C-alpha positions as MATLAB code, in Angstrom:
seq = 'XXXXXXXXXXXXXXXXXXXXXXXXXXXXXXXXXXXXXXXXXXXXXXXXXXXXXXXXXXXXXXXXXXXXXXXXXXXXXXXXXXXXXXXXXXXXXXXXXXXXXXXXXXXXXXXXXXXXXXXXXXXXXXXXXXXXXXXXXXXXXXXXXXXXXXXXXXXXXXXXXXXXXXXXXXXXXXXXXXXXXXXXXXXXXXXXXXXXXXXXXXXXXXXXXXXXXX';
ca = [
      -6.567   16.507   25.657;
      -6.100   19.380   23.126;
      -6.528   19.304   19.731;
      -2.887   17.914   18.650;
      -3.469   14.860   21.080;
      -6.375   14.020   19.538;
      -5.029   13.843   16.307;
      -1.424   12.109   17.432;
      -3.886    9.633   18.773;
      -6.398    8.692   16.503;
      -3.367    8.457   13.528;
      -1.403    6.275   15.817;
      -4.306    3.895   15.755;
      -5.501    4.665   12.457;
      -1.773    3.943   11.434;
      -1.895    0.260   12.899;
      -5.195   -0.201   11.081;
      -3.898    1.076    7.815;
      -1.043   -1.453    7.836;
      -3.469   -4.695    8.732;
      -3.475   -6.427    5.078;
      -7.473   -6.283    3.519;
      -8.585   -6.293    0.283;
      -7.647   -2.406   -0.767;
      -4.202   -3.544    0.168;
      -5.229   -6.406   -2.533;
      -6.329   -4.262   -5.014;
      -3.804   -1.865   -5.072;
      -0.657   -4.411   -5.178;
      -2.348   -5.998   -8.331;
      -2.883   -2.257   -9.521;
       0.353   -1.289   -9.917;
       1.876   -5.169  -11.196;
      -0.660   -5.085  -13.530;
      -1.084   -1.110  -14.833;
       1.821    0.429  -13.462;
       2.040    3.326  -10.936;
      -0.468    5.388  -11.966;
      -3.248    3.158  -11.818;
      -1.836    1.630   -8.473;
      -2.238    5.839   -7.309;
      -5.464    5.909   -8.409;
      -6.485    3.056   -6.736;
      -5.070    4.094   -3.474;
      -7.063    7.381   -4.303;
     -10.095    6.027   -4.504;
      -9.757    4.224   -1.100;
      -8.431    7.714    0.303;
     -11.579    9.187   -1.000;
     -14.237    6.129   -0.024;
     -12.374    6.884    3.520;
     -13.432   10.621    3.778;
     -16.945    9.916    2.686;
     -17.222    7.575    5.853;
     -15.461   10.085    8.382;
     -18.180   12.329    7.163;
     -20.542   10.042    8.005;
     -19.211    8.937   11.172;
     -18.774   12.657   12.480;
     -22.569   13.564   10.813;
     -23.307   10.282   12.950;
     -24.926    8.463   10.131;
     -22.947    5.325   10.236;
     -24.539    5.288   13.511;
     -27.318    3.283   11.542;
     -24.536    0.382   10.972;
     -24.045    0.023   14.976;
     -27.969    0.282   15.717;
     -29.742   -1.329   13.085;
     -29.305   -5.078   11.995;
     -30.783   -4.625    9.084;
     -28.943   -2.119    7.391;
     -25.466   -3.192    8.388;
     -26.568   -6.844    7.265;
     -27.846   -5.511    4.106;
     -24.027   -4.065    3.646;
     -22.585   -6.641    4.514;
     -23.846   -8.420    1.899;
     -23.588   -5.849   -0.937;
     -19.736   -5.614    0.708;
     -19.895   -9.886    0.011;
     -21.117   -9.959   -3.243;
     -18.503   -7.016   -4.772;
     -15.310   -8.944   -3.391;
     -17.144  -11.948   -4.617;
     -17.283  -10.142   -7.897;
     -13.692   -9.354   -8.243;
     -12.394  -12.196   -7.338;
     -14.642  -14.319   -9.768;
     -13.215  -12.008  -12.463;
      -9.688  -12.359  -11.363;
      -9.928  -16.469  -10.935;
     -11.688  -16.849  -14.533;
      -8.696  -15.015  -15.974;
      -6.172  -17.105  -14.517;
      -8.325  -19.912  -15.416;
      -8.759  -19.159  -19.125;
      -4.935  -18.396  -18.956;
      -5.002  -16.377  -21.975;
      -2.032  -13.943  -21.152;
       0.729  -13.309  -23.805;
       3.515  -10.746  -23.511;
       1.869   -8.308  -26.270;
      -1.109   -8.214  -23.362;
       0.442   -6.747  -20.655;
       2.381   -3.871  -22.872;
      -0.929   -2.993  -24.155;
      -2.493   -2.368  -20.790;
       0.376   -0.526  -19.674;
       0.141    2.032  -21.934;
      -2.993    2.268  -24.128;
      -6.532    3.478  -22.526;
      -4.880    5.151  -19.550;
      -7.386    8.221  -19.091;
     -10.345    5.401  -18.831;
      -8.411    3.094  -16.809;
      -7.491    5.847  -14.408;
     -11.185    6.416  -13.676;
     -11.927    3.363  -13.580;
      -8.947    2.014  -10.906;
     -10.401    5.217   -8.842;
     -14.222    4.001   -8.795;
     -12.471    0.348   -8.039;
     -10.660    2.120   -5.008;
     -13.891    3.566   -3.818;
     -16.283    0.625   -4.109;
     -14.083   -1.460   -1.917;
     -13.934    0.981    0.748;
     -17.748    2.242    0.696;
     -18.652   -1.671    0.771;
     -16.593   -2.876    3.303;
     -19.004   -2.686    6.620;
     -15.947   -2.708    8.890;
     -14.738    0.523    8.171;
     -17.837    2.351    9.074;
     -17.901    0.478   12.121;
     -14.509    1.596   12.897;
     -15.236    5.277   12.771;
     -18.400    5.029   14.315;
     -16.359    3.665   16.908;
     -13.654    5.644   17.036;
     -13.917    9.100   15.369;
     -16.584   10.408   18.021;
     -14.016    9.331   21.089;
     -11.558   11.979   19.181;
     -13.515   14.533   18.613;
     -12.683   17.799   21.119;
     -15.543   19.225   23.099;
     -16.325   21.969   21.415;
     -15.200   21.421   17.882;
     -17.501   21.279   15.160;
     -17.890   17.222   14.628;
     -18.443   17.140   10.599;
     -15.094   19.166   10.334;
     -12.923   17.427   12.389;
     -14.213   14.354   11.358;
     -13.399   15.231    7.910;
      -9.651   16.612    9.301;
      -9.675   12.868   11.315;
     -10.028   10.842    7.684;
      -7.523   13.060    6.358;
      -4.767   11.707    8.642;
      -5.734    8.032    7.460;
      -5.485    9.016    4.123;
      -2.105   10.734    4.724;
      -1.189    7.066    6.297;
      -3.058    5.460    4.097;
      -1.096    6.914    0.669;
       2.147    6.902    2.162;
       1.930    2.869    2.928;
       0.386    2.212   -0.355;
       3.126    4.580   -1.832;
       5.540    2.180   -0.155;
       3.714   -0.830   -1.657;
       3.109    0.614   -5.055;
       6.958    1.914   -5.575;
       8.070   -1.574   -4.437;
       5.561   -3.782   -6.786;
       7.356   -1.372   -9.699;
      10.823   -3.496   -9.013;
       8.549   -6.861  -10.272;
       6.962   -5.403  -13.342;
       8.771   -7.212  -15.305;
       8.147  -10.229  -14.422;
       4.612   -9.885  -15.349;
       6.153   -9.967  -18.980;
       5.695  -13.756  -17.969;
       2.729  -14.980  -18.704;
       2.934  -17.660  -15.789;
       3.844  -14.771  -13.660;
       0.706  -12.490  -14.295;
      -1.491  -16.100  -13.930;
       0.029  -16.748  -10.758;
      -0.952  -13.154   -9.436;
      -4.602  -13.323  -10.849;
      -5.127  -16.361   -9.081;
      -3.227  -15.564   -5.944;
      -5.395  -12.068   -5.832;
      -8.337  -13.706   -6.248;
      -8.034  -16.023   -3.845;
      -6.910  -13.594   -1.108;
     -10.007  -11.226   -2.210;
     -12.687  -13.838   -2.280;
     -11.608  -15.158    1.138;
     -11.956  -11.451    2.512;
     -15.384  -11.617    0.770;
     -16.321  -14.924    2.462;
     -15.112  -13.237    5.850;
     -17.410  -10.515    5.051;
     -20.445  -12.782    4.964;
     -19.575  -14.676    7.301;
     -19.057  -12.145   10.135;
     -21.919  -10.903   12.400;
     -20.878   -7.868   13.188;
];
């Protein structure tokens, strides 16, 4: 195959993977409810960029250590466990405390936005650096698309590029959509509902994550 096949290829099956739901898709629904666009883009930014650092790896064949050694991929596994675990604690306490009021959600749509965009892109990262599964995909699958005689850490790289092109064009999808239900979350039983409902979804993806072997 030449170099176009490979690429028509690996984004056809990158493109079913990028439309599985997980918990970036999680994250960067509640994102964009909850902060508006931007921050829902900067989420999805961070994912697109925890993505390229493991196509790196894959094509450098570092995440070679998640296929070979127990250890290590159990040891990510876990780290991958505890951070879902995290958010979701933080997400079910809210809608536990059930504290929102309509002055709340104005606030965080406007106010602090440089710090909350940094912050919604080191969310976006964690999630994808810490979620085992990914690496094990492009272990798995970046090295089958790589052309003889290509250098592998470049088209690697190139490879994660096309799931991040996927990738930001189905969370643009999402993320333009959620903006039709923003204001709902003027409702305080609304934003509740979706703290809980997030939280849920992410701490099951977080038990998963423990619970899987491999």
């Amino acid at each position: 195959m030449d170099v176009l096949t490979h690429l028509a290829s690996f984004a056809l099956v990158a493109g079913l993977l990028t439309i599985i739901p997980g918990p970036d898709t999680a994250i960067v629904l509640r994102a964009a409810l909850t902060r508006g666009s931007r921050h829902g883009f900067a989420t999805a930014l961070g994912i697109g960029s925890g993505t390229l650092v493991w196509g790196a790896a894959a094509a450098a064949g570092v995440s070679a250590v998640l296929t070979t050694s127990r250890v290590a991929y159990t040891s990510l596994r876990i780290v991958g466990a505890c951070y879902l675990s995290w958010l979701a604690y933080g997400l079910l306490r809210a809608a536990w405390a059930n504290r929102y009021t309509d002055v709340e959600v104005g606030v965080e749509a406007g106010a602090k936005a440089a710090p909350g965009l940094w912050s919604a892109w080191g969310r976006g990262v964690l999630t994808s650096l810490t979620n085992p599964k990914v690496g094990v995909f492009y272990m798995a699958m970046i090295p089958q698309f790589i052309p003889s005689g290509t250098p592998h850490l470049a088209f690697g790289i190139l490879l994660a590029l096309v799931h991040d092109i996927e990738g930001m064009v189905w969370f643009a999808v999402i993320i333009l959509g959620a903006n039709s239900l923003r204001a709902k979350l003027r409702r305080p039983r609304f934003r509740r509902t979706l703290d809980a409902s997030t939280g849920t979804v992410i701490g099951a993806f977080g038990i998963g994550v423990a619970a899987s072997d491999g």
